[in-house]
PDB file of C-alpha atoms in Angstrom:
ATOM      1  CA  MET A 117      -0.037   0.035   0.068  1.00 68.00           C
ATOM      2  CA  LYS A 118       1.310   3.471  -0.918  1.00 81.00           C
ATOM      3  CA  LYS A 119       2.128   5.984   1.822  1.00 93.00           C
ATOM      4  CA  ILE A 120       1.277   9.243   0.789  1.00 96.00           C
ATOM      5  CA  ILE A 121       2.277  12.538   2.513  1.00 97.00           C
ATOM      6  CA  HIS A 122       1.000  16.056   1.693  1.00 97.00           C
ATOM      7  CA  VAL A 123       3.216  18.888   2.448  1.00 97.00           C
ATOM      8  CA  VAL A 124       1.776  22.204   2.509  1.00 96.00           C
ATOM      9  CA  ALA A 125       3.797  25.570   2.682  1.00 93.00           C
ATOM     10  CA  GLY A 126       2.616  29.159   3.210  1.00 88.00           C
ATOM     11  CA  GLY A 127       2.696  30.347  -0.317  1.00 83.00           C
ATOM     12  CA  PRO A 128       0.295  32.839  -1.804  1.00 86.00           C
ATOM     13  CA  ASP A 129      -3.276  31.603  -1.643  1.00 86.00           C
ATOM     14  CA  GLU A 130      -3.847  32.644  -5.358  1.00 89.00           C
ATOM     15  CA  PHE A 131      -1.635  29.582  -6.264  1.00 91.00           C
ATOM     16  CA  LEU A 132      -2.863  27.102  -3.890  1.00 93.00           C
ATOM     17  CA  PRO A 133      -5.385  24.649  -5.368  1.00 93.00           C
ATOM     18  CA  ASP A 134      -8.180  23.431  -3.294  1.00 91.00           C
ATOM     19  CA  LEU A 135      -6.650  20.993  -0.932  1.00 93.00           C
ATOM     20  CA  SER A 136      -9.950  19.164  -0.434  1.00 89.00           C
ATOM     21  CA  ASP A 137      -9.510  17.927  -3.896  1.00 91.00           C
ATOM     22  CA  TYR A 138      -6.530  15.787  -2.650  1.00 91.00           C
ATOM     23  CA  ALA A 139      -8.076  14.491   0.356  1.00 88.00           C
ATOM     24  CA  GLN A 140      -7.700  10.742   0.651  1.00 86.00           C
ATOM     25  CA  LYS A 141      -7.856   8.090   3.161  1.00 84.00           C
ATOM     26  CA  ASP A 142      -4.745   7.527   5.118  1.00 88.00           C
ATOM     27  CA  ALA A 143      -2.814  10.534   3.526  1.00 93.00           C
ATOM     28  CA  ILE A 144      -0.645  12.419   5.958  1.00 96.00           C
ATOM     29  CA  TRP A 145      -0.851  16.067   6.074  1.00 97.00           C
ATOM     30  CA  ILE A 146       2.404  18.100   7.128  1.00 97.00           C
ATOM     31  CA  GLY A 147       2.096  22.017   7.580  1.00 95.00           C
ATOM     32  CA  VAL A 148       5.108  24.019   6.879  1.00 93.00           C
ATOM     33  CA  ASP A 149       5.225  27.085   9.181  1.00 91.00           C
ATOM     34  CA  LYS A 150       1.903  29.026   8.370  1.00 90.00           C
ATOM     35  CA  GLY A 151       0.836  26.246   5.860  1.00 92.00           C
ATOM     36  CA  VAL A 152      -0.381  24.426   8.796  1.00 93.00           C
ATOM     37  CA  GLN A 153      -3.212  27.163   9.037  1.00 92.00           C
ATOM     38  CA  LEU A 154      -3.951  26.715   5.237  1.00 93.00           C
ATOM     39  CA  ILE A 155      -4.588  22.960   5.921  1.00 93.00           C
ATOM     40  CA  ILE A 156      -7.109  23.902   8.646  1.00 91.00           C
ATOM     41  CA  GLN A 157      -8.648  26.524   6.487  1.00 91.00           C
ATOM     42  CA  HIS A 158      -9.508  23.851   3.832  1.00 92.00           C
ATOM     43  CA  GLY A 159     -11.317  21.706   6.182  1.00 91.00           C
ATOM     44  CA  LEU A 160      -8.506  19.178   6.734  1.00 93.00           C
ATOM     45  CA  HIS A 161      -6.573  17.877   9.668  1.00 92.00           C
ATOM     46  CA  PRO A 162      -2.868  18.362   9.933  1.00 93.00           C
ATOM     47  CA  ASP A 163      -0.945  15.508  11.350  1.00 94.00           C
ATOM     48  CA  LEU A 164       2.265  17.342  11.833  1.00 94.00           C
ATOM     49  CA  ALA A 165       3.506  21.000  11.724  1.00 93.00           C
ATOM     50  CA  VAL A 166       7.086  21.898  11.146  1.00 93.00           C
ATOM     51  CA  GLY A 167       8.988  25.077  11.123  1.00 88.00           C
ATOM     52  CA  ASP A 168      10.232  28.021  13.192  1.00 86.00           C
ATOM     53  CA  PHE A 169       6.613  29.489  12.981  1.00 86.00           C
ATOM     54  CA  ASP A 170       7.975  33.022  12.696  1.00 83.00           C
ATOM     55  CA  SER A 171       5.069  33.751  10.086  1.00 83.00           C
ATOM     56  CA  ILE A 172       2.220  33.350  12.291  1.00 84.00           C
ATOM     57  CA  SER A 173       0.979  35.328  15.398  1.00 85.00           C
ATOM     58  CA  PRO A 174       1.555  33.882  18.958  1.00 86.00           C
ATOM     59  CA  GLU A 175      -2.219  33.499  19.195  1.00 87.00           C
ATOM     60  CA  ASP A 176      -2.434  31.415  15.992  1.00 84.00           C
ATOM     61  CA  PHE A 177       0.482  29.454  17.005  1.00 85.00           C
ATOM     62  CA  LEU A 178      -1.325  28.603  20.389  1.00 87.00           C
ATOM     63  CA  ARG A 179      -4.253  27.363  18.372  1.00 86.00           C
ATOM     64  CA  VAL A 180      -1.784  25.276  16.170  1.00 84.00           C
ATOM     65  CA  LYS A 181      -0.698  23.565  19.372  1.00 86.00           C
ATOM     66  CA  ARG A 182      -4.026  22.800  20.412  1.00 87.00           C
ATOM     67  CA  LEU A 183      -5.185  21.463  17.115  1.00 86.00           C
ATOM     68  CA  VAL A 184      -2.038  19.552  15.629  1.00 87.00           C
ATOM     69  CA  PRO A 185      -1.112  16.135  17.292  1.00 86.00           C
ATOM     70  CA  SER A 186       2.525  16.593  16.698  1.00 88.00           C
ATOM     71  CA  LEU A 187       4.741  19.704  16.242  1.00 88.00           C
ATOM     72  CA  ARG A 188       8.331  20.163  15.577  1.00 88.00           C
ATOM     73  CA  GLN A 189       9.536  23.672  16.341  1.00 86.00           C
ATOM     74  CA  PHE A 190      12.967  25.051  15.212  1.00 86.00           C
ATOM     75  CA  LYS A 191      14.846  28.265  15.839  1.00 84.00           C
ATOM     76  CA  PRO A 192      14.738  30.916  13.062  1.00 79.00           C
ATOM     77  CA  GLU A 193      18.603  30.841  12.952  1.00 80.00           C
ATOM     78  CA  LYS A 194      19.138  27.582  11.104  1.00 81.00           C
ATOM     79  CA  ASP A 195      20.945  26.181   7.954  1.00 79.00           C
ATOM     80  CA  GLU A 196      17.822  24.597   6.359  1.00 85.00           C
ATOM     81  CA  THR A 197      14.580  26.161   5.196  1.00 88.00           C
ATOM     82  CA  ASP A 198      11.362  25.256   6.821  1.00 89.00           C
ATOM     83  CA  MET A 199      10.593  23.453   3.676  1.00 91.00           C
ATOM     84  CA  GLU A 200      13.688  21.364   3.578  1.00 93.00           C
ATOM     85  CA  LEU A 201      13.046  20.309   7.340  1.00 93.00           C
ATOM     86  CA  ALA A 202       9.475  19.404   6.416  1.00 95.00           C
ATOM     87  CA  ILE A 203      10.432  17.006   3.572  1.00 95.00           C
ATOM     88  CA  LEU A 204      13.366  15.493   5.602  1.00 95.00           C
ATOM     89  CA  THR A 205      10.614  14.854   8.257  1.00 95.00           C
ATOM     90  CA  ALA A 206       8.423  13.288   5.491  1.00 96.00           C
ATOM     91  CA  LEU A 207      11.120  11.073   4.349  1.00 96.00           C
ATOM     92  CA  GLU A 208      11.584   9.597   7.855  1.00 95.00           C
ATOM     93  CA  MET A 209       8.343   7.952   7.243  1.00 94.00           C
ATOM     94  CA  THR A 210       9.514   6.076   4.113  1.00 94.00           C
ATOM     95  CA  PRO A 211       6.692   7.360   1.852  1.00 95.00           C
ATOM     96  CA  SER A 212       5.919   6.216  -1.621  1.00 96.00           C
ATOM     97  CA  VAL A 213       4.774   9.625  -2.534  1.00 96.00           C
ATOM     98  CA  ILE A 214       5.313  13.253  -1.375  1.00 97.00           C
ATOM     99  CA  LYS A 215       3.072  15.943  -2.761  1.00 97.00           C
ATOM    100  CA  ILE A 216       3.985  19.568  -1.993  1.00 97.00           C
ATOM    101  CA  PHE A 217       1.487  22.572  -2.161  1.00 96.00           C
ATOM    102  CA  GLY A 218       2.073  26.184  -1.296  1.00 92.00           C
ATOM    103  CA  ALA A 219       5.672  26.239  -2.561  1.00 91.00           C
ATOM    104  CA  THR A 220       5.272  28.259  -5.715  1.00 89.00           C
ATOM    105  CA  GLY A 221       4.602  32.165  -6.318  1.00 80.00           C
ATOM    106  CA  GLY A 222       5.824  34.882  -4.331  1.00 76.00           C
ATOM    107  CA  ARG A 223       9.675  34.730  -3.688  1.00 78.00           C
ATOM    108  CA  LEU A 224      11.686  33.519  -6.389  1.00 87.00           C
ATOM    109  CA  ASP A 225      14.622  32.441  -3.969  1.00 86.00           C
ATOM    110  CA  HIS A 226      12.231  30.144  -2.136  1.00 82.00           C
ATOM    111  CA  LEU A 227      10.947  28.695  -5.592  1.00 86.00           C
ATOM    112  CA  MET A 228      14.319  27.995  -6.968  1.00 88.00           C
ATOM    113  CA  ALA A 229      15.481  26.574  -3.624  1.00 88.00           C
ATOM    114  CA  ASN A 230      12.388  24.184  -3.577  1.00 88.00           C
ATOM    115  CA  ILE A 231      12.980  22.935  -7.214  1.00 89.00           C
ATOM    116  CA  MET A 232      16.568  22.318  -6.766  1.00 90.00           C
ATOM    117  CA  MET A 233      15.920  20.484  -3.512  1.00 91.00           C
ATOM    118  CA  LEU A 234      13.487  18.226  -5.039  1.00 92.00           C
ATOM    119  CA  GLY A 235      16.238  17.136  -7.585  1.00 92.00           C
ATOM    120  CA  ARG A 236      18.713  16.497  -4.868  1.00 93.00           C
ATOM    121  CA  PHE A 237      16.261  14.508  -2.755  1.00 94.00           C
ATOM    122  CA  LYS A 238      15.171  12.504  -5.802  1.00 94.00           C
ATOM    123  CA  GLN A 239      18.784  11.444  -6.288  1.00 92.00           C
ATOM    124  CA  HIS A 240      18.975   9.938  -2.761  1.00 93.00           C
ATOM    125  CA  HIS A 241      15.399   8.534  -2.851  1.00 95.00           C
ATOM    126  CA  PRO A 242      14.729   7.269  -6.366  1.00 94.00           C
ATOM    127  CA  ASP A 243      11.918   5.052  -5.098  1.00 93.00           C
ATOM    128  CA  THR A 244       9.893   8.158  -3.780  1.00 96.00           C
ATOM    129  CA  SER A 245       7.670  10.125  -6.288  1.00 95.00           C
ATOM    130  CA  PHE A 246       8.046  13.959  -5.621  1.00 96.00           C
ATOM    131  CA  GLU A 247       5.504  16.281  -7.044  1.00 96.00           C
ATOM    132  CA  MET A 248       4.909  20.094  -6.558  1.00 96.00           C
ATOM    133  CA  ILE A 249       1.611  21.219  -7.504  1.00 96.00           C
ATOM    134  CA  ASP A 250      -0.100  24.787  -7.712  1.00 94.00           C
ATOM    135  CA  THR A 251      -3.180  26.098  -9.766  1.00 93.00           C
ATOM    136  CA  GLN A 252      -1.552  26.298 -12.950  1.00 94.00           C
ATOM    137  CA  ASN A 253       1.376  23.578 -12.889  1.00 95.00           C
ATOM    138  CA  SER A 254       2.477  20.303 -11.583  1.00 95.00           C
ATOM    139  CA  LEU A 255       6.136  19.522 -11.328  1.00 96.00           C
ATOM    140  CA  SER A 256       7.803  16.125 -10.861  1.00 96.00           C
ATOM    141  CA  VAL A 257      11.608  14.946 -11.065  1.00 96.00           C
ATOM    142  CA  PHE A 258      12.927  11.638 -12.431  1.00 97.00           C
ATOM    143  CA  VAL A 259      16.037   9.513 -12.444  1.00 96.00           C
ATOM    144  CA  PRO A 260      16.844   7.619 -15.555  1.00 97.00           C
ATOM    145  CA  GLY A 261      14.381   5.060 -16.554  1.00 97.00           C
ATOM    146  CA  PHE A 262      11.228   4.360 -18.792  1.00 97.00           C
ATOM    147  CA  TYR A 263       7.950   6.285 -17.757  1.00 97.00           C
ATOM    148  CA  GLN A 264       4.375   6.361 -19.060  1.00 97.00           C
ATOM    149  CA  ILE A 265       2.084   9.304 -18.701  1.00 96.00           C
ATOM    150  CA  GLY A 266      -1.667   9.958 -19.488  1.00 94.00           C
ATOM    151  CA  ARG A 267      -3.012  12.980 -21.203  1.00 91.00           C
ATOM    152  CA  GLU A 268      -4.620  15.785 -19.193  1.00 91.00           C
ATOM    153  CA  ASP A 269      -6.769  18.043 -21.073  1.00 86.00           C
ATOM    154  CA  GLU A 270      -6.563  20.708 -18.535  1.00 90.00           C
ATOM    155  CA  LYS A 271      -2.763  20.816 -18.379  1.00 93.00           C
ATOM    156  CA  LYS A 272      -2.075  19.978 -21.917  1.00 94.00           C
ATOM    157  CA  TYR A 273       1.518  21.324 -22.079  1.00 96.00           C
ATOM    158  CA  VAL A 274       4.336  19.212 -21.122  1.00 97.00           C
ATOM    159  CA  SER A 275       7.911  20.422 -20.675  1.00 97.00           C
ATOM    160  CA  PHE A 276      11.072  18.476 -19.723  1.00 97.00           C
ATOM    161  CA  ILE A 277      13.925  20.368 -18.357  1.00 96.00           C
ATOM    162  CA  PRO A 278      17.173  19.008 -17.213  1.00 95.00           C
ATOM    163  CA  VAL A 279      18.368  19.667 -13.477  1.00 92.00           C
ATOM    164  CA  PHE A 280      22.047  20.000 -12.263  1.00 91.00           C
ATOM    165  CA  SER A 281      23.486  18.606 -15.568  1.00 94.00           C
ATOM    166  CA  ASP A 282      22.828  17.467 -19.148  1.00 96.00           C
ATOM    167  CA  VAL A 283      20.313  14.800 -19.805  1.00 97.00           C
ATOM    168  CA  ASN A 284      21.580  11.971 -22.054  1.00 97.00           C
ATOM    169  CA  GLY A 285      19.308   9.736 -24.416  1.00 97.00           C
ATOM    170  CA  LEU A 286      15.870  11.336 -24.052  1.00 98.00           C
ATOM    171  CA  THR A 287      13.233   9.575 -25.998  1.00 98.00           C
ATOM    172  CA  LEU A 288       9.716  10.870 -26.346  1.00 98.00           C
ATOM    173  CA  LYS A 289       6.836   8.915 -27.910  1.00 97.00           C
ATOM    174  CA  GLY A 290       3.306   9.871 -28.310  1.00 96.00           C
ATOM    175  CA  PHE A 291       4.221  13.662 -28.241  1.00 97.00           C
ATOM    176  CA  LYS A 292       3.647  16.341 -30.820  1.00 96.00           C
ATOM    177  CA  PHE A 293       7.452  16.790 -30.984  1.00 96.00           C
ATOM    178  CA  PRO A 294       9.088  13.346 -30.547  1.00 97.00           C
ATOM    179  CA  LEU A 295      12.664  12.793 -29.714  1.00 97.00           C
ATOM    180  CA  THR A 296      14.877   9.591 -29.972  1.00 97.00           C
ATOM    181  CA  GLN A 297      18.152   9.220 -27.996  1.00 97.00           C
ATOM    182  CA  HIS A 298      18.601  12.906 -27.828  1.00 97.00           C
ATOM    183  CA  HIS A 299      21.119  14.969 -25.708  1.00 97.00           C
ATOM    184  CA  VAL A 300      19.453  17.734 -23.831  1.00 96.00           C
ATOM    185  CA  PRO A 301      22.201  20.234 -22.358  1.00 96.00           C
ATOM    186  CA  LEU A 302      21.509  22.014 -19.216  1.00 93.00           C
ATOM    187  CA  GLY A 303      19.807  25.275 -19.943  1.00 90.00           C
ATOM    188  CA  SER A 304      18.258  24.099 -23.054  1.00 90.00           C
ATOM    189  CA  SER A 305      14.823  25.224 -23.988  1.00 90.00           C
ATOM    190  CA  LEU A 306      14.320  22.553 -26.626  1.00 90.00           C
ATOM    191  CA  CYS A 307      11.619  20.519 -24.751  1.00 94.00           C
ATOM    192  CA  ILE A 308       9.560  23.451 -23.550  1.00 95.00           C
ATOM    193  CA  SER A 309       5.778  23.200 -24.439  1.00 95.00           C
ATOM    194  CA  ASN A 310       5.399  19.917 -25.909  1.00 96.00           C
ATOM    195  CA  GLU A 311       1.985  18.218 -26.064  1.00 96.00           C
ATOM    196  CA  LEU A 312       0.720  14.611 -26.114  1.00 96.00           C
ATOM    197  CA  ILE A 313      -1.099  13.635 -29.183  1.00 95.00           C
ATOM    198  CA  GLN A 314      -2.091  10.241 -27.821  1.00 94.00           C
ATOM    199  CA  GLU A 315      -4.071   9.222 -24.847  1.00 95.00           C
ATOM    200  CA  THR A 316      -0.844   8.116 -23.198  1.00 95.00           C
ATOM    201  CA  GLY A 317       2.932   8.914 -23.844  1.00 96.00           C
ATOM    202  CA  HIS A 318       6.224   7.498 -22.862  1.00 97.00           C
ATOM    203  CA  PHE A 319       9.556   9.075 -22.152  1.00 97.00           C
ATOM    204  CA  SER A 320      12.686   7.507 -21.255  1.00 98.00           C
ATOM    205  CA  PHE A 321      16.470   8.789 -20.696  1.00 98.00           C
ATOM    206  CA  GLU A 322      19.701   7.134 -19.626  1.00 97.00           C
ATOM    207  CA  LYS A 323      21.563   9.745 -17.587  1.00 96.00           C
ATOM    208  CA  GLY A 324      20.966  12.930 -15.479  1.00 96.00           C
ATOM    209  CA  ILE A 325      18.010  14.232 -13.497  1.00 95.00           C
ATOM    210  CA  LEU A 326      14.967  15.323 -15.517  1.00 96.00           C
ATOM    211  CA  MET A 327      12.287  17.581 -14.266  1.00 96.00           C
ATOM    212  CA  MET A 328       8.729  17.326 -15.966  1.00 97.00           C
ATOM    213  CA  ILE A 329       6.420  20.383 -15.740  1.00 97.00           C
ATOM    214  CA  ARG A 330       2.611  19.947 -16.853  1.00 97.00           C
ATOM    215  CA  SER A 331       0.997  23.258 -17.358  1.00 96.00           C
ATOM    216  CA  LYS A 332      -2.183  25.192 -18.383  1.00 93.00           C
ATOM    217  CA  ASP A 333      -2.382  28.605 -19.768  1.00 85.00           C
TER     218      ASP A 333
END
């Protein structure tokens, strides 16, 4: 049985999907700093809260302490971001899937750090699926292998972007712009805004870390 963990940060509300759409039995909800309040506002029950909680008022923090079964509080002066500490906490539970919300929009430094962090964690935890979701996009990272994806009419654009280094041997089948054993340099815009032309498509690659972003206009 898959263990699914949902991690919710305190990103801008306009980028946050309706979290109740992702409610499912046995899913574990972790709030990151003020993200724990967003979980509660969406009518869900956080299992754990992680962070320095410098983004919420003392009164709200007391409420969080009353409502959340487990809380890990850190000093603001630390080497890791609250998001990194939350994902490290999630990984202690050996999950199959980690979905992250509230991590996009607002500050670009946080966004870039979160994206690069997912690539690093994927290298060390290849059997865990990592996905970052907002109202317009879903972002996943992959290690070398063969993968199948289905078409999503709402998020029709599919982009593939190398993380950390070049990607070697990228093959795309079932896409508007197919590739066969292609070398994709780091920083290349070659694989932006592709589209599936079949109900399912396949992609594979031999070396590197690959980020896939599915987007809507």
